[in-house]
Coordinates of C-alpha atoms in Angstrom, one line a residue:
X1 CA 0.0 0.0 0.0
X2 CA 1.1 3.5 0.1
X3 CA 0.2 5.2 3.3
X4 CA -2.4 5.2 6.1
X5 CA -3.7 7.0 9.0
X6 CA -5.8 6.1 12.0
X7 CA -8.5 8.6 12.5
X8 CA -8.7 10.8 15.1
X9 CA -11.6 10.3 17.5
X10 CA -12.5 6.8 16.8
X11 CA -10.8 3.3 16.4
X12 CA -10.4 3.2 12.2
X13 CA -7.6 2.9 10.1
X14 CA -7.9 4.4 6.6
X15 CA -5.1 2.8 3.7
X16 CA -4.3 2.2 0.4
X17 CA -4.5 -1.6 -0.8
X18 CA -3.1 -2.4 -4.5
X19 CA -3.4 -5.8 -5.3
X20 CA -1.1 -6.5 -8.6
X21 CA -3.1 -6.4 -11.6
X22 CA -6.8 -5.2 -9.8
X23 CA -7.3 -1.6 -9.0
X24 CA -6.3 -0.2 -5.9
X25 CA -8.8 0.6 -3.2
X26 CA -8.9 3.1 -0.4
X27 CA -10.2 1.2 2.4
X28 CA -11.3 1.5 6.2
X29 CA -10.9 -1.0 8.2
X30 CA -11.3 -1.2 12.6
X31 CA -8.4 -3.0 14.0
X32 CA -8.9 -6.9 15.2
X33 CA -12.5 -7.0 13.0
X34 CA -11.2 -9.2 10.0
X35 CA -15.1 -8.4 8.5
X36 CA -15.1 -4.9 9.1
X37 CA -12.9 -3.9 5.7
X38 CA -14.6 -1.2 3.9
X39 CA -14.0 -0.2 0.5
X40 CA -14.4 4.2 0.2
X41 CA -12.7 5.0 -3.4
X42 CA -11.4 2.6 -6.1
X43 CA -10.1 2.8 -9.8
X44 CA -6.9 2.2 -11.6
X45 CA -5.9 6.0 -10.8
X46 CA -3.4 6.4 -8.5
X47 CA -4.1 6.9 -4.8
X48 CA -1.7 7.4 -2.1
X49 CA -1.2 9.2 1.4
X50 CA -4.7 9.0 3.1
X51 CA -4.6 12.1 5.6
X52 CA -7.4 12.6 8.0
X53 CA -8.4 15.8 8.5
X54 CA -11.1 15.1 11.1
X55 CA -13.0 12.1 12.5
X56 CA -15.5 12.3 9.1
X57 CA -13.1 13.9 6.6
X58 CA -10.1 12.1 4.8
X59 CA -7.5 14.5 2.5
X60 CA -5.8 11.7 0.1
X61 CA -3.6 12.2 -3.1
X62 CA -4.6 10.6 -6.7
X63 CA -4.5 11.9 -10.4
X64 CA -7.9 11.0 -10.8
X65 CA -9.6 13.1 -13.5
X66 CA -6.1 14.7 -14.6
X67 CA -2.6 13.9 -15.8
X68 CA -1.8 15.3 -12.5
X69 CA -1.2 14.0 -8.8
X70 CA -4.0 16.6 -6.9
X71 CA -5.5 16.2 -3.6
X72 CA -8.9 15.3 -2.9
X73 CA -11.0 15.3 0.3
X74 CA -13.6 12.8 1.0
X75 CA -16.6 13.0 3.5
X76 CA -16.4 9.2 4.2
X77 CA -20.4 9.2 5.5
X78 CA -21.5 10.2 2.6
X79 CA -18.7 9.2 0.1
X80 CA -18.5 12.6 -2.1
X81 CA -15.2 13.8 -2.5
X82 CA -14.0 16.6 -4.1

C-alpha cells in the first residue's frame, strides 16, 4: 500500500491496498474486526497518502480526472469527495 492513517476520534484505520493487476482501493478498516474492511474509493488511478483531516473527513492524493497528482478530500459518510 502507500500510506495510512488512523483517525482521530474513533478506532479506524484508513489505507491504500493495491493488489497486482486489480485496481487499488482506499479502504477502512477497525483493528482486530477481519469483516469490518470497507471499501471508500477505487479505480486504476493512483491513490496514495490517506490524511485525516477530522473524524469524518479524509484528504488523500490521486491523479484522478487529470494527468496530475492533486489532492482530494472525501466525506467518508456520505462518500462525495472533491
Amino acid at each position: 500500500g502507500d500510506g495510512f492513517d488512523w483517525a482521530p476520534g474513533r478506532a479506524e484505520l484508513a489505507y491504500v491496498d493495491r493488489p497486482p493487476g486489480r485496481p487499488a482501493t482506499l479502504d477502512l478498516r477497525k483493528p482486530g474486526e477481519e469483516t469490518s474492511r470497507r471499501p471508500i474509493d477505487r479505480g486504476f488511478d493512483w491513490l496514495s497518502q490517506p490524511t485525516w483531516l477530522d473524524g469524518n473527513r479524509l484528504l488523500f492524493r490521486s491523479d484522478r480526472e487529470s494527468d496530475h497528482v492533486n489532492v482530494w478530500m472525501l466525506d467518508v459518510e456520505s462518500g462525495t469527495s472533491r
